Short mmCIF file of C-alpha atoms and ligand atoms in Angstrom, two decimals:
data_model
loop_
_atom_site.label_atom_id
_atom_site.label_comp_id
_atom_site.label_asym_id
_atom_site.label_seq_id
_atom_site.Cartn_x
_atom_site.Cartn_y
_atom_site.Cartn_z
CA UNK Y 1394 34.72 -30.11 -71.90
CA UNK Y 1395 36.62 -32.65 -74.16
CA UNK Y 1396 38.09 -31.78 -77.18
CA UNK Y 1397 36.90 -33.22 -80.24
CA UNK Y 1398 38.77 -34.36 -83.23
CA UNK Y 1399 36.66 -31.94 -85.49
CA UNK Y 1400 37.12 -31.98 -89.59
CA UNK Y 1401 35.79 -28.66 -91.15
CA UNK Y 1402 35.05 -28.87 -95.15
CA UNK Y 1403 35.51 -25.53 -96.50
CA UNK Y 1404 37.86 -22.27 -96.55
CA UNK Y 1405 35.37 -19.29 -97.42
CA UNK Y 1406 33.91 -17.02 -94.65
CA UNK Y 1407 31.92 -20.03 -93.16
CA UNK Y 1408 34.59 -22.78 -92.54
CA UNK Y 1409 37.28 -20.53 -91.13
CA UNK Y 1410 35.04 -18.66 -88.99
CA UNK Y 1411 33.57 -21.87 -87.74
CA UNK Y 1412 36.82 -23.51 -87.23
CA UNK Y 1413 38.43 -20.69 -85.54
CA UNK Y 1414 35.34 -20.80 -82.93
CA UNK Y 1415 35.84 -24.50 -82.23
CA UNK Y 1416 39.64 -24.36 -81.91
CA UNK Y 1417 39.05 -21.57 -79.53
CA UNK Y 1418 36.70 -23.80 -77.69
CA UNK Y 1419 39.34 -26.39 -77.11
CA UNK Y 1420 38.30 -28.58 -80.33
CA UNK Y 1421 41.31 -30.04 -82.69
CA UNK Y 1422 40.38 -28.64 -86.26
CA UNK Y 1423 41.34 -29.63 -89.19
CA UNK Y 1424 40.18 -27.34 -92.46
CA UNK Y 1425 39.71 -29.37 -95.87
CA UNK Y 1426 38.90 -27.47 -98.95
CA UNK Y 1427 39.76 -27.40 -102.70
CA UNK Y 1428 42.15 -24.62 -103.05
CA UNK Y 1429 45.55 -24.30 -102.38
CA UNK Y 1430 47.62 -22.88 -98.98
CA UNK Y 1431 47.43 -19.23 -100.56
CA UNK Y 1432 44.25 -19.66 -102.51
CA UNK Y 1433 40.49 -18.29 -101.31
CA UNK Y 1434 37.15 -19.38 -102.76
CA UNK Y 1435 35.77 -16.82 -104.97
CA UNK Y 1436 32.63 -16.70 -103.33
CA UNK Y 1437 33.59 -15.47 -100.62
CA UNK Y 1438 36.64 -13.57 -101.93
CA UNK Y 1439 35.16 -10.97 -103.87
CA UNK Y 1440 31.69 -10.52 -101.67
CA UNK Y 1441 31.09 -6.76 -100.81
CA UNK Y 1442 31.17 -8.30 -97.48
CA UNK Y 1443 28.87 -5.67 -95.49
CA UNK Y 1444 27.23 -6.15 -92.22
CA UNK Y 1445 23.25 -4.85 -93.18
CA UNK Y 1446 20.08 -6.37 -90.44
CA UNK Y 1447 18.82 -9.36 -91.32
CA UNK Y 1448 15.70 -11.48 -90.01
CA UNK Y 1449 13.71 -14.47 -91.79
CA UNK Y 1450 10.29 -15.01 -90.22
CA UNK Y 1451 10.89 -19.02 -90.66
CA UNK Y 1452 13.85 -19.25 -88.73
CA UNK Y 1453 14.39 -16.51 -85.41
CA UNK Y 1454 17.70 -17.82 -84.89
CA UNK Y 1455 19.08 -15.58 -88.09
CA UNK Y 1456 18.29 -12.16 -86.22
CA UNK Y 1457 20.45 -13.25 -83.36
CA UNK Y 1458 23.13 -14.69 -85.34
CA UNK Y 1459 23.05 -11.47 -87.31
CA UNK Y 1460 23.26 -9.36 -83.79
CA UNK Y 1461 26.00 -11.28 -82.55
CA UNK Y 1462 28.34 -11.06 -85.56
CA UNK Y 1463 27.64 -7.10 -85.48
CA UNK Y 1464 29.23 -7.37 -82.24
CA UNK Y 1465 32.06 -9.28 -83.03
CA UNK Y 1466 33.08 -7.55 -86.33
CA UNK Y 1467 32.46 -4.18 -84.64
CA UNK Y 1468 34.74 -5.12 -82.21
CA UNK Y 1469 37.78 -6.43 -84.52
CA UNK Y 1470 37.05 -3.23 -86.99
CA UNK Y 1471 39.17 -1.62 -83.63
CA UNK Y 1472 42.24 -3.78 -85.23
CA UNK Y 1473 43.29 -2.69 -88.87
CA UNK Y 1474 44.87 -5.80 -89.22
CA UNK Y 1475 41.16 -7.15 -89.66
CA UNK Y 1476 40.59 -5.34 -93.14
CA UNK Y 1477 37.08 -4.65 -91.02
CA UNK Y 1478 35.98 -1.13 -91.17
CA UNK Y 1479 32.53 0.35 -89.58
CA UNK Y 1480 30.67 2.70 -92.32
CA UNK Y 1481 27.82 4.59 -92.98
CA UNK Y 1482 25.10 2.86 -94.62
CA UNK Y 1483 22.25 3.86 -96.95
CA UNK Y 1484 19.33 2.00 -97.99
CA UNK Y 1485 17.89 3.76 -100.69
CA UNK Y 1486 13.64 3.66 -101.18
CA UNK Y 1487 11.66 4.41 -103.45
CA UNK Y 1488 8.58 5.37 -100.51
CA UNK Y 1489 8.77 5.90 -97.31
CA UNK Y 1490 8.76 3.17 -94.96
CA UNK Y 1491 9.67 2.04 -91.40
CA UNK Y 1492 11.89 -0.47 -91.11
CA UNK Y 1493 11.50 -3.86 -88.92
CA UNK Y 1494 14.26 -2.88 -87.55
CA UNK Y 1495 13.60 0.73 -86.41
CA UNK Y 1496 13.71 0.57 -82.61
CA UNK Y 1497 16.18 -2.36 -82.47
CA UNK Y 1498 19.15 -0.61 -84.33
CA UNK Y 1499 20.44 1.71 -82.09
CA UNK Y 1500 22.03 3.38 -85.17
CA UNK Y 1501 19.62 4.04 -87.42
CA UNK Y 1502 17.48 6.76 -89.08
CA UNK Y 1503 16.05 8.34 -91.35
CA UNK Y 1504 18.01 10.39 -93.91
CA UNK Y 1505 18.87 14.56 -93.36
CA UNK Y 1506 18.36 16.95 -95.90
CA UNK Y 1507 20.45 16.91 -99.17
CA UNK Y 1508 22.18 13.27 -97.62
CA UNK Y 1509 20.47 11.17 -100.60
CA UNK Y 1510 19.65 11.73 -104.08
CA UNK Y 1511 16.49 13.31 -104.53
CA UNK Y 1512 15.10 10.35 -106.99
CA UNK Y 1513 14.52 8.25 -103.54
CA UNK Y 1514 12.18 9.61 -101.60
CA UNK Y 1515 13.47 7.84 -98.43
CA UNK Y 1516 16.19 5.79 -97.09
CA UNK Y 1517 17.17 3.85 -94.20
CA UNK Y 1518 20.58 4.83 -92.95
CA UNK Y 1519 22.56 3.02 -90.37
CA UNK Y 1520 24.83 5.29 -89.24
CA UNK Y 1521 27.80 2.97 -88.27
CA UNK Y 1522 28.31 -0.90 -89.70
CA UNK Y 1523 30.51 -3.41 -90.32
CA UNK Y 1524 31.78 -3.56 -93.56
CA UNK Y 1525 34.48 -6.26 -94.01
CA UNK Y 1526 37.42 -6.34 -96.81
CA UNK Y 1527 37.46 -10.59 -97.26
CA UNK Y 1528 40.66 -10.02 -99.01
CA UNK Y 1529 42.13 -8.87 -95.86
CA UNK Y 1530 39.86 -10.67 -93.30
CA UNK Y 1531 40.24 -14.09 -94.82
CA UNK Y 1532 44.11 -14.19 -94.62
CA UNK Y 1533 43.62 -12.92 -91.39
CA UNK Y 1534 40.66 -15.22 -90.44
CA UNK Y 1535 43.12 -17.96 -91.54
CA UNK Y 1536 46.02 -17.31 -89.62
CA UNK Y 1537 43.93 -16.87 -86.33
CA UNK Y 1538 43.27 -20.72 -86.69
CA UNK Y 1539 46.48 -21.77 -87.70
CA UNK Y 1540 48.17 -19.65 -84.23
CA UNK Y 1541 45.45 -21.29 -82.33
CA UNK Y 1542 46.76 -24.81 -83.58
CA UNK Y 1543 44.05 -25.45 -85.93
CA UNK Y 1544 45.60 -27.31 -89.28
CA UNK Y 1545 44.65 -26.61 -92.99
CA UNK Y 1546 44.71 -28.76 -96.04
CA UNK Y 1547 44.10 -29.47 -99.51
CA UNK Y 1548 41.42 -32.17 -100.25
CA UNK Y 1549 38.72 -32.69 -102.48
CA UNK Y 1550 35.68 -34.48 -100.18
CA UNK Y 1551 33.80 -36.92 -102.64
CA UNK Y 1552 31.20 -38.05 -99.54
CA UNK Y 1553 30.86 -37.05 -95.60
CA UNK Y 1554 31.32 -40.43 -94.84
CA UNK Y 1555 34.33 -41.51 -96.62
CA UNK Y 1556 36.06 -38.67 -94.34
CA UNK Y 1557 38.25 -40.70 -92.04
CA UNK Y 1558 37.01 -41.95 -88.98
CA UNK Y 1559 39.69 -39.97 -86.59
CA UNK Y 1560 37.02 -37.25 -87.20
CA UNK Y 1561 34.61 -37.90 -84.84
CA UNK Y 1562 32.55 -34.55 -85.67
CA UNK Y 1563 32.47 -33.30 -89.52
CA UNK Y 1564 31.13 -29.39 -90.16
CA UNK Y 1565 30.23 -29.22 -93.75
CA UNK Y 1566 31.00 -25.73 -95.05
CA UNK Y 1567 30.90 -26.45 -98.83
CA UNK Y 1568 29.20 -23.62 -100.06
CA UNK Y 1569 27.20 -24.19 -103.25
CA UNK Y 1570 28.87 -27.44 -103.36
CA UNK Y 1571 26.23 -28.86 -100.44
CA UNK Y 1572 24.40 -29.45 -103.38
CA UNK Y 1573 26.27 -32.57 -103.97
CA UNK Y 1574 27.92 -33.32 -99.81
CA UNK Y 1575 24.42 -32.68 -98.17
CA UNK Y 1576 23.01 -33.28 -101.02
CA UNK Y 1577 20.24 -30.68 -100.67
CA UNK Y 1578 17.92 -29.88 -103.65
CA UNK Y 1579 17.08 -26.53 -102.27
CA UNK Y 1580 20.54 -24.71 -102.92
CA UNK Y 1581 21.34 -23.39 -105.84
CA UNK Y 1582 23.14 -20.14 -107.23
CA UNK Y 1583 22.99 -16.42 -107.51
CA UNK Y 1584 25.48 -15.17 -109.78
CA UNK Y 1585 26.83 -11.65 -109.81
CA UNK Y 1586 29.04 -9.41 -111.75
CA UNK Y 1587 30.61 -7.04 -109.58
CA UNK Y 1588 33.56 -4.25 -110.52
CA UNK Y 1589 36.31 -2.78 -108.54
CA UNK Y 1590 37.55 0.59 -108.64
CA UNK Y 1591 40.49 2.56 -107.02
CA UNK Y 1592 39.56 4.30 -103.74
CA UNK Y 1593 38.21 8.01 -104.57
CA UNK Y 1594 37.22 9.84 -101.25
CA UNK Y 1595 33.83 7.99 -101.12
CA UNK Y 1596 33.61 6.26 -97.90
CA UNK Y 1597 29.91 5.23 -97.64
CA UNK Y 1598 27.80 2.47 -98.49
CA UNK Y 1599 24.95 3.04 -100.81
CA UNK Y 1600 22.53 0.42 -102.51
CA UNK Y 1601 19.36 0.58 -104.48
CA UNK Y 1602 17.42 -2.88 -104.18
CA UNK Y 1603 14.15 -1.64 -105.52
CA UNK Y 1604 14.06 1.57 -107.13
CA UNK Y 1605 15.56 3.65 -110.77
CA UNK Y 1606 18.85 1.57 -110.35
CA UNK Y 1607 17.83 -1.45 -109.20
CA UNK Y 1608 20.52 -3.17 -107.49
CA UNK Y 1609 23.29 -0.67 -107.79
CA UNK Y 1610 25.55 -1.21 -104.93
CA UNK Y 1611 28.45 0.86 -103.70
CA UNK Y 1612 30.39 -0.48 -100.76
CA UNK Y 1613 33.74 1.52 -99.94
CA UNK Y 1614 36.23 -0.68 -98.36
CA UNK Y 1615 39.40 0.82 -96.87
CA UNK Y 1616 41.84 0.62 -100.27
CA UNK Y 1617 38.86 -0.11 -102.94
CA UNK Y 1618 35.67 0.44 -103.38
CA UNK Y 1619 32.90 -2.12 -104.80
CA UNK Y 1620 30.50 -1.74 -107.04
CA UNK Y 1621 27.39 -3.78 -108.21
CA UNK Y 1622 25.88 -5.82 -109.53
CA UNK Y 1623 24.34 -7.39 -112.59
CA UNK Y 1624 22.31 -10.74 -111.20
CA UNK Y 1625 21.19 -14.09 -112.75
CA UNK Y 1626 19.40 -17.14 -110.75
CA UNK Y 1627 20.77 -20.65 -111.08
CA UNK Y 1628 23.52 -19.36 -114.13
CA UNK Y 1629 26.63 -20.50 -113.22
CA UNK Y 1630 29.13 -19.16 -115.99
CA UNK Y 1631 31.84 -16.86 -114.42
CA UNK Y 1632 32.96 -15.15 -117.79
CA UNK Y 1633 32.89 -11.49 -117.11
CA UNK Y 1634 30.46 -8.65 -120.01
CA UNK Y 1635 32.16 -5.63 -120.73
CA UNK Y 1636 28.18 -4.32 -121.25
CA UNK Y 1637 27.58 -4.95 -117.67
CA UNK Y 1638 30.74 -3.24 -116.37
CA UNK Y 1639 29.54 0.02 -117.99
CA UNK Y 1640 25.86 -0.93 -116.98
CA UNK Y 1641 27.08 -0.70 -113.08
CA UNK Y 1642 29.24 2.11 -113.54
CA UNK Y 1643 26.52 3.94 -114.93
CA UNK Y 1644 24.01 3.10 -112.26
CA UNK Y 1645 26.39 4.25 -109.49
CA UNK Y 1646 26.70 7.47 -110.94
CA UNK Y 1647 23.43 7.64 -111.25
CA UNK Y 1648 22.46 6.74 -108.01
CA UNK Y 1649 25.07 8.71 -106.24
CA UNK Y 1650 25.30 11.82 -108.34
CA UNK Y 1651 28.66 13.00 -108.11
CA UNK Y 1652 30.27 9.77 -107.83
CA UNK Y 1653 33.55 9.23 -109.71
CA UNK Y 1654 33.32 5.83 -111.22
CA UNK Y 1655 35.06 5.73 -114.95
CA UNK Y 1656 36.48 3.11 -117.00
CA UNK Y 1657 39.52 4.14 -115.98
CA UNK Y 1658 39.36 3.95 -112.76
CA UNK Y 1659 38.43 0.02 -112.81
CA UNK Y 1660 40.72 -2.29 -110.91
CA UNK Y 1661 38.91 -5.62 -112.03
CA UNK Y 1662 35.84 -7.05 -113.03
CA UNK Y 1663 34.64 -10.60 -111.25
CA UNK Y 1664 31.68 -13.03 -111.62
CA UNK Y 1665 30.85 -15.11 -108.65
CA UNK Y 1666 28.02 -17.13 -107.27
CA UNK Y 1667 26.00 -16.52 -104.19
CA UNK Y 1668 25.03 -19.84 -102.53
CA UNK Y 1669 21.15 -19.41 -102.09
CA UNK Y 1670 18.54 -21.39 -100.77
CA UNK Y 1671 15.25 -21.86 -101.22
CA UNK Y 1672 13.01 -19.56 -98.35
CA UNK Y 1673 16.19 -17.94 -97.68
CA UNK Y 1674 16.90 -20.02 -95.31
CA UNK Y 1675 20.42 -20.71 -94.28
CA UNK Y 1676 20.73 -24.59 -93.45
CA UNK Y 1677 22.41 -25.29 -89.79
CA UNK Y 1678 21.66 -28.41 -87.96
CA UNK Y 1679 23.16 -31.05 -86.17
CA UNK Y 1680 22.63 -34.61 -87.97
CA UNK Y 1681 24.59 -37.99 -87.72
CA UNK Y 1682 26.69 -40.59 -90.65
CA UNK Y 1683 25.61 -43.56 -90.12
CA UNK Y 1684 28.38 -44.96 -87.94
CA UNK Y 1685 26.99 -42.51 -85.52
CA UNK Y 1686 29.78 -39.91 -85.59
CA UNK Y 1687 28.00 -36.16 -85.55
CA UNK Y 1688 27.76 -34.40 -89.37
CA UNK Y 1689 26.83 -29.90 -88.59
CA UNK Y 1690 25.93 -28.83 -91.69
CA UNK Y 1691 26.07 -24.72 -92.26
CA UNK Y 1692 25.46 -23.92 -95.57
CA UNK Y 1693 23.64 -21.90 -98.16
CA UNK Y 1694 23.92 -18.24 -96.66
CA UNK Y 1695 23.30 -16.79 -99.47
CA UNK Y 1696 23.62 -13.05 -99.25
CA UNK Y 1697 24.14 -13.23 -95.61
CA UNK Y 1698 27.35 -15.10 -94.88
CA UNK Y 1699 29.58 -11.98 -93.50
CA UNK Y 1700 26.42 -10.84 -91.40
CA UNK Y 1701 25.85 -14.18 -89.48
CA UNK Y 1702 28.98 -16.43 -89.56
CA UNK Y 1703 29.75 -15.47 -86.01
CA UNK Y 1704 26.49 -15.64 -84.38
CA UNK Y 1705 26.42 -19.41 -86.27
CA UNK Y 1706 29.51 -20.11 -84.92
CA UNK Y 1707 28.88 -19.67 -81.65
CA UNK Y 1708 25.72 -22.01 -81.90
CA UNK Y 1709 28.00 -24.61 -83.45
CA UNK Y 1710 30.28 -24.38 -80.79
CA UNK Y 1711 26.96 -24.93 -78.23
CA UNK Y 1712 26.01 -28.00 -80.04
CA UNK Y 1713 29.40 -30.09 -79.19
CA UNK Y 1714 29.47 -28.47 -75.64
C1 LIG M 2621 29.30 -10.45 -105.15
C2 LIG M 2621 28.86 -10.95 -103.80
C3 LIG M 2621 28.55 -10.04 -102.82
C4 LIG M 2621 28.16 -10.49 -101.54
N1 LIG M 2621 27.95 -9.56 -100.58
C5 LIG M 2621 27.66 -9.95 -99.32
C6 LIG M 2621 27.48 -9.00 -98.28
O1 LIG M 2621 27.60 -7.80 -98.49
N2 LIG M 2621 27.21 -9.45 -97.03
C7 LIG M 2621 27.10 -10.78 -96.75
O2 LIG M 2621 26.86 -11.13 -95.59
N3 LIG M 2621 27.25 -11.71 -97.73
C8 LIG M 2621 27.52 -11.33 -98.99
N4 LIG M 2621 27.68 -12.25 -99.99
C9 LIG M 2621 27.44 -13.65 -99.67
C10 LIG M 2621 28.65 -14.29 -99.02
O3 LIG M 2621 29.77 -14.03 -99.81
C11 LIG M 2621 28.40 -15.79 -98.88
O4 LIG M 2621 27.25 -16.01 -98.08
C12 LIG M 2621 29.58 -16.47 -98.21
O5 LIG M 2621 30.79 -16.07 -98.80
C13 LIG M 2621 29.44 -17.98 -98.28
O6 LIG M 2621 30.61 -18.50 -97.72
P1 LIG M 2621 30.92 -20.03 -97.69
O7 LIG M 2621 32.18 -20.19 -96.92
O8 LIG M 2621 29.71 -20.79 -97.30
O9 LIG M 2621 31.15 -20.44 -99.24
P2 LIG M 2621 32.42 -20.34 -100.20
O10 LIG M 2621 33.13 -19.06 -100.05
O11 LIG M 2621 31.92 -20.70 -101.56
O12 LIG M 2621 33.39 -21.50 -99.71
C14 LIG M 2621 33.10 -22.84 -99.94
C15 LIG M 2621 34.29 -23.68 -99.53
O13 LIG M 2621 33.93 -25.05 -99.59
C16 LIG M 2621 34.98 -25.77 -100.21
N5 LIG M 2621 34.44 -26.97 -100.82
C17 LIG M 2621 33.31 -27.09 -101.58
N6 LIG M 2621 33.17 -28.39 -101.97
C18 LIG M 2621 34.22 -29.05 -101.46
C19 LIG M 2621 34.64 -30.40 -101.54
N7 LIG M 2621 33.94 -31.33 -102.22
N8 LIG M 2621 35.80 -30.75 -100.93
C20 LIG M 2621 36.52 -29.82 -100.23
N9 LIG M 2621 36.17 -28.53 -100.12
C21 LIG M 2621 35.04 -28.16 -100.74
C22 LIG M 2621 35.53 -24.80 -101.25
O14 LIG M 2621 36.82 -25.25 -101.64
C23 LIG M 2621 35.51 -23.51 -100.44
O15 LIG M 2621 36.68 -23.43 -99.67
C24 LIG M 2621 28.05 -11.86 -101.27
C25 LIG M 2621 28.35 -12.77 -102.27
C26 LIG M 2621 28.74 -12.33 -103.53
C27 LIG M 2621 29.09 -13.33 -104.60
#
């Protein structure tokens, strides 16, 4: 295979996962992106960063990128150095129900006795997933590239095709911002308000996306735990309500009765914007500038990014074989 001169727009969980595929593949990658050396995006920064199952009718390839990075994130939670760590998980419901994925998920089930609060009537438990700390995992995404001889750098991209022509392949991981690069009328954002407390013993995930505390989320990473969320469509404002902080704290006790979650025991409180699309679907495809050089475009992953990035990397990597 011959080794492209590949130019990857974006540092968040999409561009350095993609660019540490293709520089593994023999590619020479260069990452743009708008923050500095020791900077992150805040997107992907302060996700809860958990690996749940995923399929969209519309596009099958989303269940296998989703199975894929399972097995690649299971596999690195082996290495603390990772920040990856594999938890229990509990979908809380407010009826009992199957899941799509019953049958496919070697891990799950339905809940025991006494495991859930007894305001759900059912849950869907997995009983061992990824669940990734991106304030760990990015640094350490990061330096994989950089020992594998990829290069990063601070730029701001104004158009694909004003990047220099030494990049004969361009891999537009902007985020939100394909709104303006790809410019694609279908993304827009999700924004959240999400709090972070001091570890307390908890080591589960728990979330609520339909029932008493709709969209209480509790996801305990290895030295914090996250909690959510308050959410807004298509607001973009990232000032932080000291109404919603209590709001979440409340519906995580609430939900998990018994959980410790107090003022006091608040790290931080962040706003930051999902980058959704419309139909949910996450945009990768292989198009062309018009000087004929090749544009991939992988984009808008909205709640999904930590739970397919690998499995879209690896396609990425197929289209420049
Ligand atoms: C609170 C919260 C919780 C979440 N929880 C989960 C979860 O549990 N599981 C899951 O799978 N997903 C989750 N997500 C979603 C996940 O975080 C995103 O899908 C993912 O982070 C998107 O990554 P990205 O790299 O595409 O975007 P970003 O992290 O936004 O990165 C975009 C990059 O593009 C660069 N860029 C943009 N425009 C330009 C330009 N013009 N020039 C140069 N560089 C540019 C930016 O500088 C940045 O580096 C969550 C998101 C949030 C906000």
């Amino acid at each position: 295979m011959n080794g492209k001169n590949v130019l990857v727009i974006g540092r968040g969980v999409a561009g350095l996962t993609t660019a540490l595929k293709l520089v593994n593949a023999g590619h020479k990658v260069t990452i743009w992106s708008k923050e500095a050396d020791d900077q992150f995006p805040r997107t992907s920064y302060n996700a809860y960063a958990m690996w749940v199952p995923v399929a969209i009718g519309a596009d099958p390839r989303i269940e296998r990128w989703n199975n894929e990075t399972f097995t690649e994130l299971e596999k690195r939670a082996a290495d603390p150095d990772t920040g990856v760590v594999m938890r229990q998980v509990f979908i809380l419901k407010t009826a009992h129900s199957e899941p799509w994925f019953a049958g496919k998920f070697a891990g799950f089930r339905h809940p025991k006795a006494g495991e859930i609060s007894d305001q759900y009537p059912d849950a869907h438990v997995l009983d061992k997933a990824p669940v990734v700390d991106p304030t760990v995992y990015l640094p350490w995404l990061q330096k994989q590239v950089q020992a594998a001889g990829g290069t990063i750098e601070q730029h701001d991209v104004t158009t694909l095709a004003g990047c220099p022509s030494k990049y004969s392949v361009i891999v537009n991981c902007s985020g939100l911002e394909a709104r303006t690069l790809a410019g694609d009328k279908g993304v827009f954002p999700s924004r959240l308000q999400v709090v972070t407390i001091k570890p307390n013993g908890f080591d589960k995930v728990v979330f609520d996306d339909e029932g008493p505390n709709k969209r209480a989320c509790i996801v305990a990473h290895r030295d914090y735990i996250k909690l959510g969320a308050v959410f807004d469509e298509r607001i973009e404002t990232l000032e932080t309500e000291e109404k919603h902080t209590l709001d979440i704290l409340e519906r995580c006790r609430r939900m998990v009765p018994g959980f410790k979650a107090d003022r006091d025991d608040v790290i931080s409180v962040t706003r930051a914007l999902r980058p959704e699309r419309e139909g949910w679907l996450i945009c990768v495809e292989q198009t062309a500038l018009d000087d004929g050089r090749t544009v991939i475009q992988n984009y808008g992953h909205d709640g999904m990014g930590f739970c397919t990035l690998d499995g879209i990397g690896n396609e990425i990597v197929g289209y420049l074989s």
